[in-house]
Short mmCIF file of N, CA and C in Angstrom, two decimals:
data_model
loop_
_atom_site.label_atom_id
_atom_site.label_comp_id
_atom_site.label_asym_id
_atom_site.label_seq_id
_atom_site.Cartn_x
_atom_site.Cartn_y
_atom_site.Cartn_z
N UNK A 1 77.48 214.36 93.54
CA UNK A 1 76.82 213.63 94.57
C UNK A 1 76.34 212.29 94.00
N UNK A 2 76.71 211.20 94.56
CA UNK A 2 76.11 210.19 94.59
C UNK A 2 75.19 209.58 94.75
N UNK A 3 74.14 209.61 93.28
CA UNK A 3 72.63 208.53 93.70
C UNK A 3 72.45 207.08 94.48
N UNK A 4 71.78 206.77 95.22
CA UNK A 4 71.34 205.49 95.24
C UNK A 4 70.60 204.88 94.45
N UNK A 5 70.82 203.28 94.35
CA UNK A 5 70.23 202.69 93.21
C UNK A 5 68.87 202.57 93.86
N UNK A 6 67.43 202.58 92.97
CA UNK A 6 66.33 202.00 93.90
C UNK A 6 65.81 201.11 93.62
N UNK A 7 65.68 200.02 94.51
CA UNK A 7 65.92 198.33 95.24
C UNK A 7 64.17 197.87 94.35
N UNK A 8 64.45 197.10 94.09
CA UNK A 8 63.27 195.94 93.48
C UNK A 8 63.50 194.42 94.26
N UNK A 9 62.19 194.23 94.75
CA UNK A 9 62.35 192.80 95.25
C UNK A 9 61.29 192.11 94.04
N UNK A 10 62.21 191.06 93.55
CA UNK A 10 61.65 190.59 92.11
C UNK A 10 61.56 189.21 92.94
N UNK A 11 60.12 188.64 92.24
CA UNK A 11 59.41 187.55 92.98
C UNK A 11 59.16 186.19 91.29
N UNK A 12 60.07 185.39 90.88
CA UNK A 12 59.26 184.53 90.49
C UNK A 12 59.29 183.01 90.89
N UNK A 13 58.44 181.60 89.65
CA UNK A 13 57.79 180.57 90.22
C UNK A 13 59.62 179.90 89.55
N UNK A 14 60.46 180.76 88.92
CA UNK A 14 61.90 179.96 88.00
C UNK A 14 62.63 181.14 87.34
N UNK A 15 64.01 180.39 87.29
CA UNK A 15 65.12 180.92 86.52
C UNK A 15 65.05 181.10 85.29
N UNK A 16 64.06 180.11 84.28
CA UNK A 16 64.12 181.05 82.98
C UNK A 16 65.08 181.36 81.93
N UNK A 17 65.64 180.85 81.26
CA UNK A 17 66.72 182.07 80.35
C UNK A 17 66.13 183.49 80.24
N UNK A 18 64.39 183.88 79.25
CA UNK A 18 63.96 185.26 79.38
C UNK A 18 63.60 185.58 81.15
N UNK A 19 63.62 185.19 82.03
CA UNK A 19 63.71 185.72 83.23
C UNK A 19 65.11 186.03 84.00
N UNK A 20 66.07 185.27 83.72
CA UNK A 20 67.17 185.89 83.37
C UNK A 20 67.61 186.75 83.14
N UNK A 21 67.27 187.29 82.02
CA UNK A 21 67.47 188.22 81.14
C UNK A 21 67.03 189.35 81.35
N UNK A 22 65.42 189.28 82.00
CA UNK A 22 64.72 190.69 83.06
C UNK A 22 65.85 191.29 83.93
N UNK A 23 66.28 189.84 84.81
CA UNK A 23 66.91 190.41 85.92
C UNK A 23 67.78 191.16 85.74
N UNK A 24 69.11 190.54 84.44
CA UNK A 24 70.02 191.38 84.05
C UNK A 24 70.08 192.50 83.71
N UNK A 25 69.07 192.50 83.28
CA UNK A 25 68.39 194.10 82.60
C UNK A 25 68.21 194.77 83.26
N UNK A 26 67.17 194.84 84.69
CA UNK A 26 66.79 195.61 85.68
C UNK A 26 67.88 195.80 86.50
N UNK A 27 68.88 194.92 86.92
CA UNK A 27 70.01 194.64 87.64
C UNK A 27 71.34 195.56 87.17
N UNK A 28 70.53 196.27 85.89
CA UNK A 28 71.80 197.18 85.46
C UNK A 28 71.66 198.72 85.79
N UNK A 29 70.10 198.99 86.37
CA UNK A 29 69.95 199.90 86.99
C UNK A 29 68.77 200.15 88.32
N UNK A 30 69.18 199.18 88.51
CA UNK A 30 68.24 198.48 90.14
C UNK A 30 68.96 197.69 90.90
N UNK A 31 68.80 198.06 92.45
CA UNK A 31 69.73 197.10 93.30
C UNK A 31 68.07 196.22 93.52
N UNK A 32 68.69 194.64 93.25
CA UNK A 32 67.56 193.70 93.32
C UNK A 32 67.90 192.70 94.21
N UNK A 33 66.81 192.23 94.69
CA UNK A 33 66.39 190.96 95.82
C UNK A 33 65.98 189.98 95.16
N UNK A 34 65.92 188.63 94.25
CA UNK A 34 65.36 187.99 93.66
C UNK A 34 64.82 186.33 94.47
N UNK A 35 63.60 186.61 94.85
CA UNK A 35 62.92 185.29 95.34
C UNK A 35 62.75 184.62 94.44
N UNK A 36 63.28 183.25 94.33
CA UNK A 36 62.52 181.84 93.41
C UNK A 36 61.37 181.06 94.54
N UNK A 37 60.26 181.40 93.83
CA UNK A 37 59.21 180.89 94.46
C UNK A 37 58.53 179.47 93.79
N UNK A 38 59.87 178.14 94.20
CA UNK A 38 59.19 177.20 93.17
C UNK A 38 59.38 175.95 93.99
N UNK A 39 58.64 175.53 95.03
CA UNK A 39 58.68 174.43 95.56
C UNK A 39 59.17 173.29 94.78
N UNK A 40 59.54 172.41 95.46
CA UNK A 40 60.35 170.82 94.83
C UNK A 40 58.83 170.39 95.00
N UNK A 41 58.17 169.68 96.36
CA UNK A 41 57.31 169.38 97.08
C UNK A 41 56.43 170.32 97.11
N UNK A 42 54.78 169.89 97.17
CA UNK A 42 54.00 170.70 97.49
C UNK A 42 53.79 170.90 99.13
N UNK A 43 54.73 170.07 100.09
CA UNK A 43 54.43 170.33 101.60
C UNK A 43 55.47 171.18 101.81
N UNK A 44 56.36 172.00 101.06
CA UNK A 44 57.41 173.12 100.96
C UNK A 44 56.81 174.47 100.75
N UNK A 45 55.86 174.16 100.18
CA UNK A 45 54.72 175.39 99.91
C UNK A 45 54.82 176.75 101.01
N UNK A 46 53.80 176.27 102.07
CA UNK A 46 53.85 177.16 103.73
C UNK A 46 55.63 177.76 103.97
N UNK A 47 56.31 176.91 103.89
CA UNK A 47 57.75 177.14 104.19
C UNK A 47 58.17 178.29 103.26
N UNK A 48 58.08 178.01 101.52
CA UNK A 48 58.49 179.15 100.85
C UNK A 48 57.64 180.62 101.16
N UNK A 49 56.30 180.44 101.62
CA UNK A 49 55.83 181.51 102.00
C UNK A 49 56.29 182.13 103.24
N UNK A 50 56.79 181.40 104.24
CA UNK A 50 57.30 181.98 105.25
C UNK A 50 58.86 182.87 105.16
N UNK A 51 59.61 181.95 104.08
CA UNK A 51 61.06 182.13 103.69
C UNK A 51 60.81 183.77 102.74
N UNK A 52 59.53 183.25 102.34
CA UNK A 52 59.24 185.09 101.26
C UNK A 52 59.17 185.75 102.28
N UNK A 53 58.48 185.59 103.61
CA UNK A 53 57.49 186.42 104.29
C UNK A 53 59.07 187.42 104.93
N UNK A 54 59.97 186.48 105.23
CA UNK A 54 60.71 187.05 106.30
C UNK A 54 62.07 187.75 105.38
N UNK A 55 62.05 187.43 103.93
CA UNK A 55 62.96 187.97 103.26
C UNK A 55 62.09 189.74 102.86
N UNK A 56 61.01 190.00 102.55
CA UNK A 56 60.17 191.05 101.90
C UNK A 56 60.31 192.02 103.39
N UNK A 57 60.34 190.81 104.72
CA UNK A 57 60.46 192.03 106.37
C UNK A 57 61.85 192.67 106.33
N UNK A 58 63.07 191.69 105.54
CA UNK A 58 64.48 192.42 105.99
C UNK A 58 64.56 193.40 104.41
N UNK A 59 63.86 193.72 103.45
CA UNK A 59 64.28 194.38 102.72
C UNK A 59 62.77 195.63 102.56
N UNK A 60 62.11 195.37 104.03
CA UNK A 60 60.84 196.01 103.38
C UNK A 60 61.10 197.67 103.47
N UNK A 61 61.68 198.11 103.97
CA UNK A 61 62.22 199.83 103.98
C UNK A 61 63.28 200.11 102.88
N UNK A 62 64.04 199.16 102.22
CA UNK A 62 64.65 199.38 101.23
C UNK A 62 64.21 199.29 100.09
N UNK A 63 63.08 198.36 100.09
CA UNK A 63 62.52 198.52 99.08
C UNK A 63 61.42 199.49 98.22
N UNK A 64 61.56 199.55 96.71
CA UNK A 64 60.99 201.08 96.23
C UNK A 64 59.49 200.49 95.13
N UNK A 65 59.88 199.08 94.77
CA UNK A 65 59.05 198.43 94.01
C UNK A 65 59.01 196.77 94.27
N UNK A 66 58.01 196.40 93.85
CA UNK A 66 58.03 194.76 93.92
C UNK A 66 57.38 194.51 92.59
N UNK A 67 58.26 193.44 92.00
CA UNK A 67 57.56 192.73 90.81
C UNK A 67 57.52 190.92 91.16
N UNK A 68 56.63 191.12 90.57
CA UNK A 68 56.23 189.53 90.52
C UNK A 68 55.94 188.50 88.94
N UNK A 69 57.01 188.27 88.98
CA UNK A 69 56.65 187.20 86.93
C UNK A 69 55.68 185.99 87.43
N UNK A 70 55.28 185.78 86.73
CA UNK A 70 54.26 184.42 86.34
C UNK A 70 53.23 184.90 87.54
N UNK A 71 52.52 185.94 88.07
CA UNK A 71 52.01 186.04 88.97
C UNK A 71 50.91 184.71 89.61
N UNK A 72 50.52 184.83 91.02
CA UNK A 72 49.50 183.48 91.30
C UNK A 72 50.37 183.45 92.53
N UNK A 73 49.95 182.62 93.45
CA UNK A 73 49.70 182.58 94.85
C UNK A 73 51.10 183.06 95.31
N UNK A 74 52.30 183.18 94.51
CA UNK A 74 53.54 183.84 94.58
C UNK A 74 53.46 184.99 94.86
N UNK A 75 52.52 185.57 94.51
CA UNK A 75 52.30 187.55 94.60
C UNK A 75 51.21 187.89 95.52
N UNK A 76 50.78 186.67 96.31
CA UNK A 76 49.94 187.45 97.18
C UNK A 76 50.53 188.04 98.44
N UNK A 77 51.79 187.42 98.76
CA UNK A 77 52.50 188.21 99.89
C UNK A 77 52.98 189.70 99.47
N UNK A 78 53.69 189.75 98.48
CA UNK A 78 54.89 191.04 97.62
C UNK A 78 53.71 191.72 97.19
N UNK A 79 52.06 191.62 96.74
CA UNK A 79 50.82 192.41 96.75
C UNK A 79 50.74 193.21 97.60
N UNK A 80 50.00 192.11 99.03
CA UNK A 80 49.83 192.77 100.42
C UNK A 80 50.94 194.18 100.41
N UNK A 81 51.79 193.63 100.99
CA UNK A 81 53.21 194.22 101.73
C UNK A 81 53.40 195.83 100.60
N UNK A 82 53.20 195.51 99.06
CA UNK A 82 52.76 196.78 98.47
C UNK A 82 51.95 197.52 98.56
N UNK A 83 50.86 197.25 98.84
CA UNK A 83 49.65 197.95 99.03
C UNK A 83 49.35 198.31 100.94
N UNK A 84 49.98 197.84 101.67
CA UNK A 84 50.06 198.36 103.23
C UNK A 84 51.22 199.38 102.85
N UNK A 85 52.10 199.30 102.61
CA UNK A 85 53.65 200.49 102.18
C UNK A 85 53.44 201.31 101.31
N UNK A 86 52.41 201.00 100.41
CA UNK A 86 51.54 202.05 99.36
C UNK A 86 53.19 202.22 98.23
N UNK A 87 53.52 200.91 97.76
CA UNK A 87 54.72 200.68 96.95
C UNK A 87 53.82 200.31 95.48
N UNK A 88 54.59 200.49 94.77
CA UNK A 88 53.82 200.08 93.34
C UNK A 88 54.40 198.40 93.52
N UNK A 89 53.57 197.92 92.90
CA UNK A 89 53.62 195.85 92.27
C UNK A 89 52.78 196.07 91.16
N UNK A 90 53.99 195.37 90.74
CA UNK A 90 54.11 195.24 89.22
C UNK A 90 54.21 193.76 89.09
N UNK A 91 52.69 193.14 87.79
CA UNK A 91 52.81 191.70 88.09
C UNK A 91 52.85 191.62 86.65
N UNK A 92 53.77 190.40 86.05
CA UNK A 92 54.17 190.74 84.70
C UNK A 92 53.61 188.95 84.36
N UNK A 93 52.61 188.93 83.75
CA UNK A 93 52.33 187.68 83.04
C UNK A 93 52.85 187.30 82.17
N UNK A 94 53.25 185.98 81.65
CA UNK A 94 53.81 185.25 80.44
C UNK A 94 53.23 184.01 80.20
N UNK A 95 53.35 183.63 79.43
CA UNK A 95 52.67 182.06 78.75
C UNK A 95 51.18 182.08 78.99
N UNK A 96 51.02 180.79 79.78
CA UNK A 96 49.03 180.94 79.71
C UNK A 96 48.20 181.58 80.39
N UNK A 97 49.29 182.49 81.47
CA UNK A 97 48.51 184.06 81.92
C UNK A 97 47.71 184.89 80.90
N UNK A 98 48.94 185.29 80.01
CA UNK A 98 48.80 185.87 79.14
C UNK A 98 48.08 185.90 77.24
N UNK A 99 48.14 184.81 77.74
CA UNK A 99 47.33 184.32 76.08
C UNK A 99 45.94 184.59 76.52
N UNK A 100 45.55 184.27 77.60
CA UNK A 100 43.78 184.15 77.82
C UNK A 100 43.15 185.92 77.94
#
């Protein structure tokens, strides 16, 4: 019998080479959704939140986990939407998250 893979909607602020490298990794035993949450413009802002809002609605029953890298105003939607679905979020800090 055939498993299904279970779906991660991975949320970060960039592509990364080591973010990259997450994805590939998780992507070898996770079917994944990957949002880049990195405005050009700061008046793109509202828009990428809406573009998250309505991508997290078409994958929100498929989805089993949400992670979020560089967490910050990027993870307050993929938070919510975990904690109403009672999904685990997983927020993974790097650089000056994480040093402090």
């Amino acid at each position: 019998m055939m498993q299904t893979k279970k779906h991660i909607f991975f949320t970060t602020s960039g592509l990364f080479t080591f973010v990259k490298k997450d994805i590939d990794f998780l992507s070898n035993e996770f079917d994944m959704t990957v949002f880049v949450f990195k405005p050009q413009k700061k008046w793109q802002t509202p828009f990428l939140f809406l573009k998250q809002a309505l991508l997290i609605l078409k994958y929100i029953l498929k989805t089993d986990i949400y992670i979020c890298k560089f967490p910050g105003y990027l993870s307050f939607l993929p938070c919510i939407v975990a904690k109403i679905t009672r999904k685990p979020c997983l927020l993974i800090t790097a650089g000056t998250e994480s040093a402090a």
